[in-house]
Amino acid sequence: MTSLLRRSSWRYLTAHPAQVGLAILGVALGVAVAVAIDLANASAERAFRLSTESVTGRATHQIVGGPSGVPDSLFANLVTALPTGNQRFLATPVLERWVSTPLSEGRTLRLVGVDLLSEGAFRPHLAALGATGREFDLGPFLTEPGAVALGMETAEELGLEVGDALPVAVDGQLRELQIIAVLEGQEERGSQALGDLILADLATAQETLGSLQRLSRIDLILPSGTDSETLVTGLQRRLPSGIRLLPAETRTNAVAGMLDAFQLNLRALSLLAMVCGTFLVYNTISFSVVQRRELLGRLRVLGVRRREVFRLVLGEAAIIGCIGAVIGILLGIVLGSGLVHLVTQTINDLYFQLTVRRLVLAPTVLLEGLLLGVGASIVAALVPAREAAATAPRQALQRSALEGKLRRQLPRTVIFGIGLIAFGALLLWPAGSVLLAFGGVFLLLLGFAVLTPAAVIALMRAARPLAYRLFGLLGSMAARGVTASLSRTAVAIAALTIAVSVTVGMGVMIDSFRHTLVRWLGHTLAADIYVSPTRPGSPGAAGAPLQPEVAERIAALAGVDRVNTLRSVVLDTDSGPLRLSAADLDERGRDSFDFRYGERNEVWQQMAQGAVMISEPFAYRRGLAVGDQLRLPTDAGPRSFPVAGVYYDYGSDQGVVLMERPTYDRWFDDRGFSALAVFVQPGTDVDSVLAGVRRVAGPRQQLIARSNREIRQLSLEIFDRTFAITDVLRLLAGAVAFLGVLGALMALQLERGREIGVLRANGLTPRQVWKLVTGETTLMGLASGLLSLPVGWVLAMVMIEIVNRRSFGWTLQVTLSPSIFLQAVLLALVAAVLAGLFPAHRLAATSPATALRQD
């Protein structure tokens, strides 16, 4: 009997290639999107880890200082001051900074100065480097001015060889380095670790970067166990004020943590396509059960047991899922190679500089894609498999059994759907968990999908009188036809509703974000011109110092009324990097801050007395409020600062701490500043002053000078790039939903052949058949569009108030644009009508005799 069932299943699958092919395509697209996003994320994460490993190596701890780094004299004192014995440790100095090169626009490289004589234990891939064609020669590397080594991939990309000059821009000033070696790693991992790396002797790096007698940090390798604890305590006691000893993974983990929410959002959105594909599999399997109702009934009469029928249906779903998953993995690899650039661009815009040269084919991601496709297909087939196994042989021979049972179960289905929505709302309640929030979102979507049959019946009852008045009997028949095959039309409508509702939800969220950003930029950009040196690297990194004479010349320009200064630095803390800004503001500069918590006058009074104010994301991530104490590392040692206010800020999702310049000067030995806000005298042409600012620096320092109008435009361009990948995922999810509607209508075409044949025999013309089927698909699209509006609105509120808040800590002002809702209805309507054109043509072209012989 088992062999007979297998042959029966195989014959059915091979006899309906179009129907099975649509299901396979739905699974394939769903898996492809999920795999592509995971591969892009994995590639970006691997590139980040290798880049970090290239300069961190095996260090267990790091000695760090304030904005100006660590004095290099500390390294010698550190090595000679402590007794060794059983407390031996290794130490090496490091100086690193991102630089750019005019040889490639937008190209950034990491210049790392090290002491190669002490590097062996820390970064073996640097100490054991081999140069192209010969052994690496330390002599020229240590003695020749500007001598550096460059990774082979980077050298090939820039078209450089040994002996060539490498021009780089350091804090806006051009420097020329001499390539004395092109390095290649001993293995693929080593070669990737060398990407974007310029290796220099410590003295060369100090001279090039203008950091004489300064280090970025001192790397340490301390013994494990109790010896490490004792040594750490001894080191901390001997370090000068303002110098701290931190675990090496503190910065790496903190920076990697920036990506968690971003990558989680992408993964959640990518799974939407898989959800739509699951509906398509459900529709296909459900129809296959109905299509073989007589055969299954006869098999049951002949003694086939229920569990055998159950396994038969699940086995078919597993085959569809397996084939679809394999195809989806291959498509995902192709799609991922394109998406990785969008992911990388977003990371560069929002977090830190990252270059991903190749797509990493992580085996775990490919395995997860296979399991996702097969698992989702089996889950989608559970309900139709249970229906097929539970149906009595006599009922299996009746066409109306499934539809009748579905209508009888509608009250329980409604209760179940409401329960899913309630449970999803409960998952949204706990604060802080982004993963639970996405779980709640998926349960909400599933709950609304379960309510779709009842909603479709209500909508079609309401639409029937209007359809009759507008289109006569055919209009009424179309409305009845949608509900007559509810077991399949409801699933297709649910899939399209979910896809369109996500378009509505994401559209409202993005539109609200954009309007909030435009309002914030208009309020924050109070000055007419903003000036800063060119500085590659992280968007939130410390600003490069402006040369004092350049700032003085800008302030003295004709037409300049007032110049506010800003110093932006990054402090290494126990919880990771912290961005600190010190501002010298007049009344116009102070008016540019919009406070979420704190009264304006009181905030500035406390700021003048040494308090700080923090951005909203920083307050959210650190759990701080007005009146709390914030402990910061300063050059005079750790100090606590009262929090005077919390202000809106959408420039960084990690947050910023702001203090007034006199407070900063008191606690930090750093008199530089990173940017200027230039206010132009009333009646003066801003463009003419802007041109003068750009001429001021000349050969002294490369500056970025932009008007507030240009900054607004650039900020919105970055915003649009950030959400470009979201638009791609929404389109892919919509494509899968379109296939779901097409699959349902193709199934209806096959199932309703006899019904259409009877109508044709009673005088219905092919044109009227075409109108009838097109009317049904139009009503399905209209139902999907209307149902997507409340679902999309709920989804938007959840994304704005809960998911966005927990992921990034921003408060967005909700903006409901009528055009988004109108576009959603039109999208659903057009998708359904286009999907119904081919089935309508097939049914209209079928002769009555052929249709009546099908049964």
Coordinates of N, CA and C in Angstrom, one line a residue, residues 23 26-27 30 272-282 376-377 380 495 736-737:
A23 N 4.3 26.7 -6.5 CA 4.6 26.5 -5.1 C 6.2 26.5 -4.9
G26 N 7.5 30.0 -5.1 CA 7.2 30.7 -3.9 C 8.2 30.4 -2.8
V27 N 8.4 29.1 -2.6 CA 9.4 28.7 -1.5 C 10.8 29.3 -1.9
G30 N 11.1 33.0 -1.3 CA 11.2 33.2 0.2 C 12.5 32.9 0.8
L272 N 9.6 37.9 5.9 CA 8.2 38.2 5.4 C 8.0 37.5 4.1
A273 N 9.0 37.5 3.2 CA 8.9 36.8 1.9 C 8.6 35.3 2.1
M274 N 9.3 34.8 3.2 CA 9.1 33.3 3.5 C 7.7 33.1 4.0
V275 N 7.1 34.0 4.7 CA 5.8 33.9 5.2 C 4.8 33.9 4.0
C276 N 5.0 34.8 3.1 CA 4.1 34.8 1.9 C 4.3 33.5 1.1
G277 N 5.5 33.0 1.0 CA 5.7 31.8 0.3 C 5.1 30.6 1.0
T278 N 5.0 30.7 2.3 CA 4.3 29.6 3.1 C 2.8 29.6 2.7
F279 N 2.2 30.7 2.6 CA 0.8 30.8 2.2 C 0.6 30.1 0.8
L280 N 1.6 30.4 -0.1 CA 1.5 29.8 -1.4 C 1.6 28.3 -1.4
V281 N 2.4 27.7 -0.5 CA 2.5 26.3 -0.4 C 1.2 25.7 0.2
Y282 N 0.7 26.4 1.2 CA -0.6 26.0 1.8 C -1.7 26.0 0.8
A376 N 9.1 25.4 6.6 CA 8.0 26.2 6.3 C 7.0 25.5 5.4
S377 N 7.4 24.7 4.5 CA 6.5 23.9 3.6 C 5.7 22.9 4.4
A380 N 3.2 24.6 6.5 CA 2.1 25.0 5.7 C 1.1 23.9 5.3
A495 N -2.4 36.3 1.9 CA -1.0 36.5 1.5 C -0.8 37.9 0.9
V736 N 6.4 37.6 -4.1 CA 6.0 36.2 -3.7 C 4.4 36.2 -3.4
A737 N 3.9 37.3 -2.9 CA 2.5 37.4 -2.7 C 1.7 37.4 -4.0

